[in-house]
mmCIF file of C-alpha atoms and ligand atoms in Angstrom:
data_model
loop_
_atom_site.group_PDB
_atom_site.id
_atom_site.type_symbol
_atom_site.label_atom_id
_atom_site.label_comp_id
_atom_site.label_asym_id
_atom_site.label_seq_id
_atom_site.Cartn_x
_atom_site.Cartn_y
_atom_site.Cartn_z
ATOM 1 C CA MET A 1 0.000 0.000 0.000
ATOM 2 C CA LYS A 2 1.133 3.513 -0.749
ATOM 3 C CA ILE A 3 0.076 6.426 1.453
ATOM 4 C CA ASP A 4 0.814 10.015 0.429
ATOM 5 C CA ILE A 5 0.382 12.706 3.075
ATOM 6 C CA LEU A 6 -0.003 16.387 2.278
ATOM 7 C CA THR A 7 0.879 18.845 5.067
ATOM 8 C CA VAL A 8 2.283 22.295 5.813
ATOM 9 C CA VAL A 9 4.350 20.802 8.670
ATOM 10 C CA PRO A 10 6.153 17.786 7.179
ATOM 11 C CA ASP A 11 8.607 17.760 10.103
ATOM 12 C CA LEU A 12 5.789 16.639 12.402
ATOM 13 C CA LEU A 13 5.558 13.435 10.361
ATOM 14 C CA ALA A 14 9.294 12.757 10.073
ATOM 15 C CA SER A 15 9.500 10.308 12.965
ATOM 16 C CA PRO A 16 6.217 8.391 13.485
ATOM 17 C CA PHE A 17 6.807 5.956 10.607
ATOM 18 C CA SER A 18 10.538 5.486 11.182
ATOM 19 C CA HIS A 19 10.332 3.144 14.158
ATOM 20 C CA SER A 20 8.990 -0.165 15.342
ATOM 21 C CA ILE A 21 6.167 -1.745 13.363
ATOM 22 C CA MET A 22 5.690 1.074 10.817
ATOM 23 C CA LYS A 23 9.403 0.979 10.034
ATOM 24 C CA ARG A 24 9.294 -2.787 9.630
ATOM 25 C CA ALA A 25 6.283 -2.496 7.315
ATOM 26 C CA GLN A 26 8.190 -0.073 5.104
ATOM 27 C CA ASP A 27 11.450 -2.051 5.222
ATOM 28 C CA LYS A 28 9.514 -5.127 4.075
ATOM 29 C CA GLY A 29 8.057 -3.133 1.194
ATOM 30 C CA LEU A 30 4.489 -3.641 2.411
ATOM 31 C CA LEU A 31 3.870 0.030 3.132
ATOM 32 C CA HIS A 32 5.236 3.118 1.500
ATOM 33 C CA VAL A 33 4.561 6.442 3.238
ATOM 34 C CA GLN A 34 5.538 9.650 1.487
ATOM 35 C CA VAL A 35 5.109 13.067 3.098
ATOM 36 C CA HIS A 36 4.672 16.079 0.803
ATOM 37 C CA ASN A 37 5.066 19.727 1.784
ATOM 38 C CA LEU A 38 2.083 21.763 0.570
ATOM 39 C CA ARG A 39 4.396 24.784 0.163
ATOM 40 C CA GLN A 40 5.811 23.098 -2.939
ATOM 41 C CA TRP A 41 2.547 24.212 -4.523
ATOM 42 C CA ALA A 42 2.431 27.693 -2.946
ATOM 43 C CA ILE A 43 0.881 30.463 -5.054
ATOM 44 C CA ASN A 44 3.747 32.990 -4.780
ATOM 45 C CA LYS A 45 7.361 33.613 -3.787
ATOM 46 C CA GLN A 46 6.295 34.167 -0.191
ATOM 47 C CA ALA A 47 5.345 30.485 -0.191
ATOM 48 C CA GLN A 48 1.803 31.429 0.679
ATOM 49 C CA VAL A 49 -0.653 28.585 1.169
ATOM 50 C CA ASP A 50 -3.199 30.143 3.526
ATOM 51 C CA ASP A 51 -5.275 33.297 3.757
ATOM 52 C CA TYR A 52 -7.843 35.081 5.941
ATOM 53 C CA GLN A 53 -11.355 33.707 5.904
ATOM 54 C CA TYR A 54 -14.139 35.484 4.063
ATOM 55 C CA GLY A 55 -16.640 37.001 6.435
ATOM 56 C CA GLY A 56 -13.985 37.732 9.001
ATOM 57 C CA GLY A 57 -12.920 35.916 12.143
ATOM 58 C CA ALA A 58 -9.712 34.631 13.629
ATOM 59 C CA GLY A 59 -7.619 31.952 11.965
ATOM 60 C CA MET A 60 -6.216 31.240 8.545
ATOM 61 C CA VAL A 61 -7.647 28.879 5.956
ATOM 62 C CA LEU A 62 -5.627 26.719 3.546
ATOM 63 C CA MET A 63 -6.300 28.095 0.065
ATOM 64 C CA CYS A 64 -7.875 26.331 -2.917
ATOM 65 C CA GLU A 65 -5.093 26.680 -5.491
ATOM 66 C CA PRO A 66 -2.161 25.123 -3.606
ATOM 67 C CA LEU A 67 -4.357 22.224 -2.473
ATOM 68 C CA ALA A 68 -5.942 21.662 -5.884
ATOM 69 C CA ASN A 69 -2.575 21.868 -7.633
ATOM 70 C CA ALA A 70 -0.986 19.510 -5.123
ATOM 71 C CA ILE A 71 -3.785 16.941 -5.371
ATOM 72 C CA GLU A 72 -3.917 17.078 -9.174
ATOM 73 C CA SER A 73 -0.170 16.853 -9.477
ATOM 74 C CA LEU A 74 -0.061 13.799 -7.185
ATOM 75 C CA GLN A 75 -2.966 12.300 -9.155
ATOM 76 C CA THR A 76 -0.956 12.335 -12.373
ATOM 77 C CA SER A 77 1.217 9.506 -11.019
ATOM 78 C CA THR A 78 -1.241 7.756 -8.693
ATOM 79 C CA LYS A 79 -4.881 6.765 -8.876
ATOM 80 C CA TYR A 80 -6.137 7.211 -5.314
ATOM 81 C CA ASP A 81 -8.772 4.871 -3.882
ATOM 82 C CA ALA A 82 -9.519 7.448 -1.185
ATOM 83 C CA ILE A 83 -8.642 11.090 -0.594
ATOM 84 C CA ILE A 84 -8.955 11.586 3.128
ATOM 85 C CA TYR A 85 -9.205 14.896 4.976
ATOM 86 C CA MET A 86 -8.280 14.774 8.664
ATOM 87 C CA THR A 87 -10.744 17.007 10.501
ATOM 88 C CA PRO A 88 -12.424 17.086 13.924
ATOM 89 C CA ASP A 89 -15.836 17.318 12.192
ATOM 90 C CA GLY A 90 -15.212 14.078 10.262
ATOM 91 C CA LYS A 91 -16.434 10.565 11.075
ATOM 92 C CA THR A 92 -14.773 9.255 14.217
ATOM 93 C CA LEU A 93 -12.120 6.668 13.375
ATOM 94 C CA ASN A 94 -12.840 3.130 14.548
ATOM 95 C CA GLN A 95 -11.441 -0.339 13.866
ATOM 96 C CA GLN A 96 -13.982 -1.015 11.123
ATOM 97 C CA THR A 97 -12.883 2.051 9.145
ATOM 98 C CA ALA A 98 -9.216 1.118 9.642
ATOM 99 C CA ASN A 99 -9.972 -2.410 8.397
ATOM 100 C CA GLN A 100 -11.749 -1.095 5.299
ATOM 101 C CA LEU A 101 -9.021 1.399 4.422
ATOM 102 C CA SER A 102 -6.326 -1.265 4.896
ATOM 103 C CA LEU A 103 -7.816 -3.079 1.869
ATOM 104 C CA GLN A 104 -7.066 -0.150 -0.471
ATOM 105 C CA GLU A 105 -4.015 0.268 -2.666
ATOM 106 C CA ASN A 106 -3.349 4.030 -2.706
ATOM 107 C CA LEU A 107 -4.418 6.624 -0.154
ATOM 108 C CA LEU A 108 -3.932 10.378 -0.051
ATOM 109 C CA ILE A 109 -4.264 12.015 3.361
ATOM 110 C CA ILE A 110 -4.642 15.773 3.670
ATOM 111 C CA CYS A 111 -3.797 17.466 6.949
ATOM 112 C CA GLY A 112 -5.603 20.681 7.748
ATOM 113 C CA HIS A 113 -4.047 23.363 9.846
ATOM 114 C CA TYR A 114 -5.208 26.602 11.429
ATOM 115 C CA LYS A 115 -8.957 26.867 10.674
ATOM 116 C CA GLY A 116 -8.886 24.089 8.108
ATOM 117 C CA ILE A 117 -9.168 23.991 4.335
ATOM 118 C CA ASP A 118 -11.455 25.859 1.915
ATOM 119 C CA GLU A 119 -14.859 24.156 1.771
ATOM 120 C CA ARG A 120 -14.729 23.929 -2.031
ATOM 121 C CA ILE A 121 -11.715 21.606 -1.854
ATOM 122 C CA ARG A 122 -13.608 19.333 0.500
ATOM 123 C CA GLN A 123 -16.517 19.134 -1.914
ATOM 124 C CA ARG A 124 -14.466 18.739 -5.061
ATOM 125 C CA PHE A 125 -11.758 16.261 -4.032
ATOM 126 C CA ILE A 126 -12.302 14.698 -0.628
ATOM 127 C CA THR A 127 -13.844 11.202 -0.451
ATOM 128 C CA HIS A 128 -13.485 10.570 3.320
ATOM 129 C CA GLU A 129 -13.425 12.950 6.285
ATOM 130 C CA ILE A 130 -11.973 11.413 9.423
ATOM 131 C CA SER A 131 -11.610 12.586 13.026
ATOM 132 C CA ILE A 132 -9.720 10.653 15.698
ATOM 133 C CA GLY A 133 -11.978 11.710 18.577
ATOM 134 C CA ASP A 134 -14.024 14.431 20.184
ATOM 135 C CA TYR A 135 -11.275 16.867 21.094
ATOM 136 C CA VAL A 136 -9.393 19.439 19.042
ATOM 137 C CA LEU A 137 -5.781 19.120 17.888
ATOM 138 C CA SER A 138 -3.840 22.045 16.447
ATOM 139 C CA GLY A 139 -3.516 20.276 13.115
ATOM 140 C CA GLY A 140 -4.312 17.052 11.304
ATOM 141 C CA GLU A 141 -0.738 15.717 11.331
ATOM 142 C CA LEU A 142 -0.839 13.759 14.579
ATOM 143 C CA ALA A 143 -4.264 12.435 13.603
ATOM 144 C CA ALA A 144 -2.842 11.342 10.225
ATOM 145 C CA ALA A 145 -0.031 9.521 12.049
ATOM 146 C CA VAL A 146 -2.648 7.700 14.139
ATOM 147 C CA LEU A 147 -4.611 6.730 11.028
ATOM 148 C CA VAL A 148 -1.538 5.468 9.141
ATOM 149 C CA ASP A 149 -0.460 3.395 12.149
ATOM 150 C CA ALA A 150 -3.938 1.893 12.571
ATOM 151 C CA ILE A 151 -4.032 0.975 8.867
ATOM 152 C CA GLY A 152 -0.387 -0.020 8.413
ATOM 153 C CA ARG A 153 -0.347 -2.665 11.127
ATOM 154 C CA LEU A 154 -3.280 -4.438 9.452
ATOM 155 C CA LEU A 155 -1.491 -5.006 6.137
ATOM 156 C CA PRO A 156 -0.841 -8.714 5.540
ATOM 157 C CA GLY A 157 2.689 -9.646 6.616
ATOM 158 C CA VAL A 158 3.316 -6.591 8.797
ATOM 159 C CA LEU A 159 2.549 -8.270 12.097
ATOM 160 C CA ASN A 160 3.891 -11.687 12.949
ATOM 161 C CA ASP A 161 1.943 -14.364 14.824
ATOM 162 C CA GLU A 162 2.894 -12.970 18.195
ATOM 163 C CA THR A 163 1.605 -9.489 17.498
ATOM 164 C CA SER A 164 -1.353 -10.629 15.401
ATOM 165 C CA ALA A 165 -4.072 -8.043 14.892
ATOM 166 C CA LEU A 166 -6.695 -10.766 15.313
ATOM 167 C CA THR A 167 -6.342 -10.639 19.100
ATOM 168 C CA ASP A 168 -6.524 -6.846 19.369
ATOM 169 C CA SER A 169 -9.095 -5.005 21.357
ATOM 170 C CA PHE A 170 -12.020 -3.968 19.109
ATOM 171 C CA GLN A 171 -11.267 -6.476 16.361
ATOM 172 C CA ASP A 172 -14.345 -8.433 17.508
ATOM 173 C CA ASN A 173 -15.982 -5.505 19.351
ATOM 174 C CA LEU A 174 -14.442 -6.749 22.616
ATOM 175 C CA LEU A 175 -11.653 -5.253 24.694
ATOM 176 C CA ALA A 176 -8.500 -7.368 25.030
ATOM 177 C CA PRO A 177 -8.112 -9.573 28.131
ATOM 178 C CA PRO A 178 -5.467 -8.850 30.802
ATOM 179 C CA VAL A 179 -1.955 -10.154 30.094
ATOM 180 C CA TYR A 180 0.870 -11.278 32.394
ATOM 181 C CA THR A 181 4.557 -12.126 32.098
ATOM 182 C CA ARG A 182 7.231 -13.339 34.521
ATOM 183 C CA PRO A 183 7.482 -13.503 37.480
ATOM 184 C CA ALA A 184 4.491 -15.674 38.406
ATOM 185 C CA ASP A 185 4.486 -14.030 41.832
ATOM 186 C CA PHE A 186 5.170 -10.291 42.033
ATOM 187 C CA ARG A 187 5.253 -9.129 45.678
ATOM 188 C CA GLY A 188 2.512 -11.611 46.488
ATOM 189 C CA ASP A 189 0.329 -10.754 43.472
ATOM 190 C CA LYS A 190 -0.051 -14.008 41.563
ATOM 191 C CA VAL A 191 -0.696 -14.707 37.906
ATOM 192 C CA PRO A 192 -4.066 -16.517 37.498
ATOM 193 C CA ASP A 193 -3.486 -20.292 37.834
ATOM 194 C CA ILE A 194 -5.212 -21.144 34.579
ATOM 195 C CA LEU A 195 -2.489 -19.352 32.589
ATOM 196 C CA LEU A 196 0.210 -21.451 34.252
ATOM 197 C CA GLN A 197 -1.473 -24.831 33.738
ATOM 198 C CA GLY A 198 -0.811 -25.092 30.017
ATOM 199 C CA ASP A 199 -4.277 -26.078 28.727
ATOM 200 C CA PRO A 200 -4.769 -23.934 25.614
ATOM 201 C CA ARG A 201 -8.538 -24.518 25.479
ATOM 202 C CA LYS A 202 -9.006 -23.425 29.064
ATOM 203 C CA VAL A 203 -6.762 -20.417 28.475
ATOM 204 C CA GLU A 204 -8.793 -19.388 25.445
ATOM 205 C CA GLU A 205 -12.040 -19.763 27.379
ATOM 206 C CA TRP A 206 -10.667 -17.741 30.297
ATOM 207 C CA ARG A 207 -9.475 -14.969 27.975
ATOM 208 C CA TYR A 208 -12.839 -14.769 26.279
ATOM 209 C CA GLU A 209 -14.621 -14.501 29.637
ATOM 210 C CA GLN A 210 -12.195 -11.813 30.785
ATOM 211 C CA SER A 211 -12.705 -9.899 27.527
ATOM 212 C CA LEU A 212 -16.450 -10.043 27.939
ATOM 213 C CA GLU A 213 -16.300 -8.990 31.596
ATOM 214 C CA ARG A 214 -13.914 -6.116 30.857
ATOM 215 C CA THR A 215 -16.072 -4.910 27.971
ATOM 216 C CA LYS A 216 -19.239 -5.064 30.130
ATOM 217 C CA MET A 217 -17.554 -3.007 32.850
ATOM 218 C CA ARG A 218 -15.694 -0.465 30.727
ATOM 219 C CA ARG A 219 -17.406 -0.228 27.355
ATOM 220 C CA PRO A 220 -20.943 -1.620 27.515
ATOM 221 C CA ASP A 221 -21.699 0.441 24.375
ATOM 222 C CA LEU A 222 -19.545 -1.979 22.339
ATOM 223 C CA LEU A 223 -21.748 -4.936 23.301
ATOM 224 C CA LYS A 224 -24.833 -3.153 22.059
ATOM 225 C CA GLY A 225 -23.190 -2.747 18.679
ATOM 226 C CA GLU A 226 -22.876 0.998 19.157
ATOM 227 C CA GLU A 227 -19.690 2.900 18.440
HETATM 228 CL CL1 LIG B 301 -8.385 14.707 12.349
HETATM 229 N N1 LIG B 301 -7.795 17.090 13.282
HETATM 230 C C1 LIG B 301 -7.765 18.011 14.236
HETATM 231 N N2 LIG B 301 -7.237 19.195 13.986
HETATM 232 N N3 LIG B 301 -8.252 17.810 15.455
HETATM 233 C C2 LIG B 301 -8.776 16.608 15.699
HETATM 234 C C3 LIG B 301 -8.826 15.599 14.736
HETATM 235 C C4 LIG B 301 -8.326 15.876 13.522
HETATM 236 N N4 LIG B 301 -9.428 14.524 15.280
HETATM 237 C C5 LIG B 301 -9.718 14.874 16.513
HETATM 238 N N5 LIG B 301 -9.335 16.120 16.777
#
């Protein structure tokens, strides 16, 4: 999968994909993330990409021309399956959306900044608008990093058996069960016996019960099929 990201602050996205699982995904050739600086498509020598909003009010808006030129220029070499705008008024990201997007070949992610992007760009080019939760970030970059991570780890071959996405929280609308490692006795707090006894069927059953219990207590909305 190829993911292009368009931003006015490319430095913010320099590190998130250069470590751990995202790095491995790229090293294996399963994921290719490319960050593009919107100022490459600025409208003048001042490298202008934003302007005051019509009607007045605080905050700058990313202008139509740099965005349109950037998107169209990237489209000459890539046919995008989705053009995603990261915005707090978008649809809240969940595992189902991450799963669906992980099946695509080419994604373009646009990061807003300041007050956002001109509405006409949203209507003309954007196919998906995604938020990562009900709070406001100062730009879409960190949200884009979250989205790429959530998608990237689902690509076939990225995770090995031990880190398999199949046992994640949310993958079956249940939270993950508690986990333990050595020692079996930490200051008198013991690991549940069933995990030490070596019966895989019993372990699986116990984990499922724990998942269910934890979901009932912490996220009953998930059991009702809500989001
Ligand atoms: Cl995608 N962008 C911004 N600026 N703030 C957010 C967000 C996105 N998702 C939640 N808050």
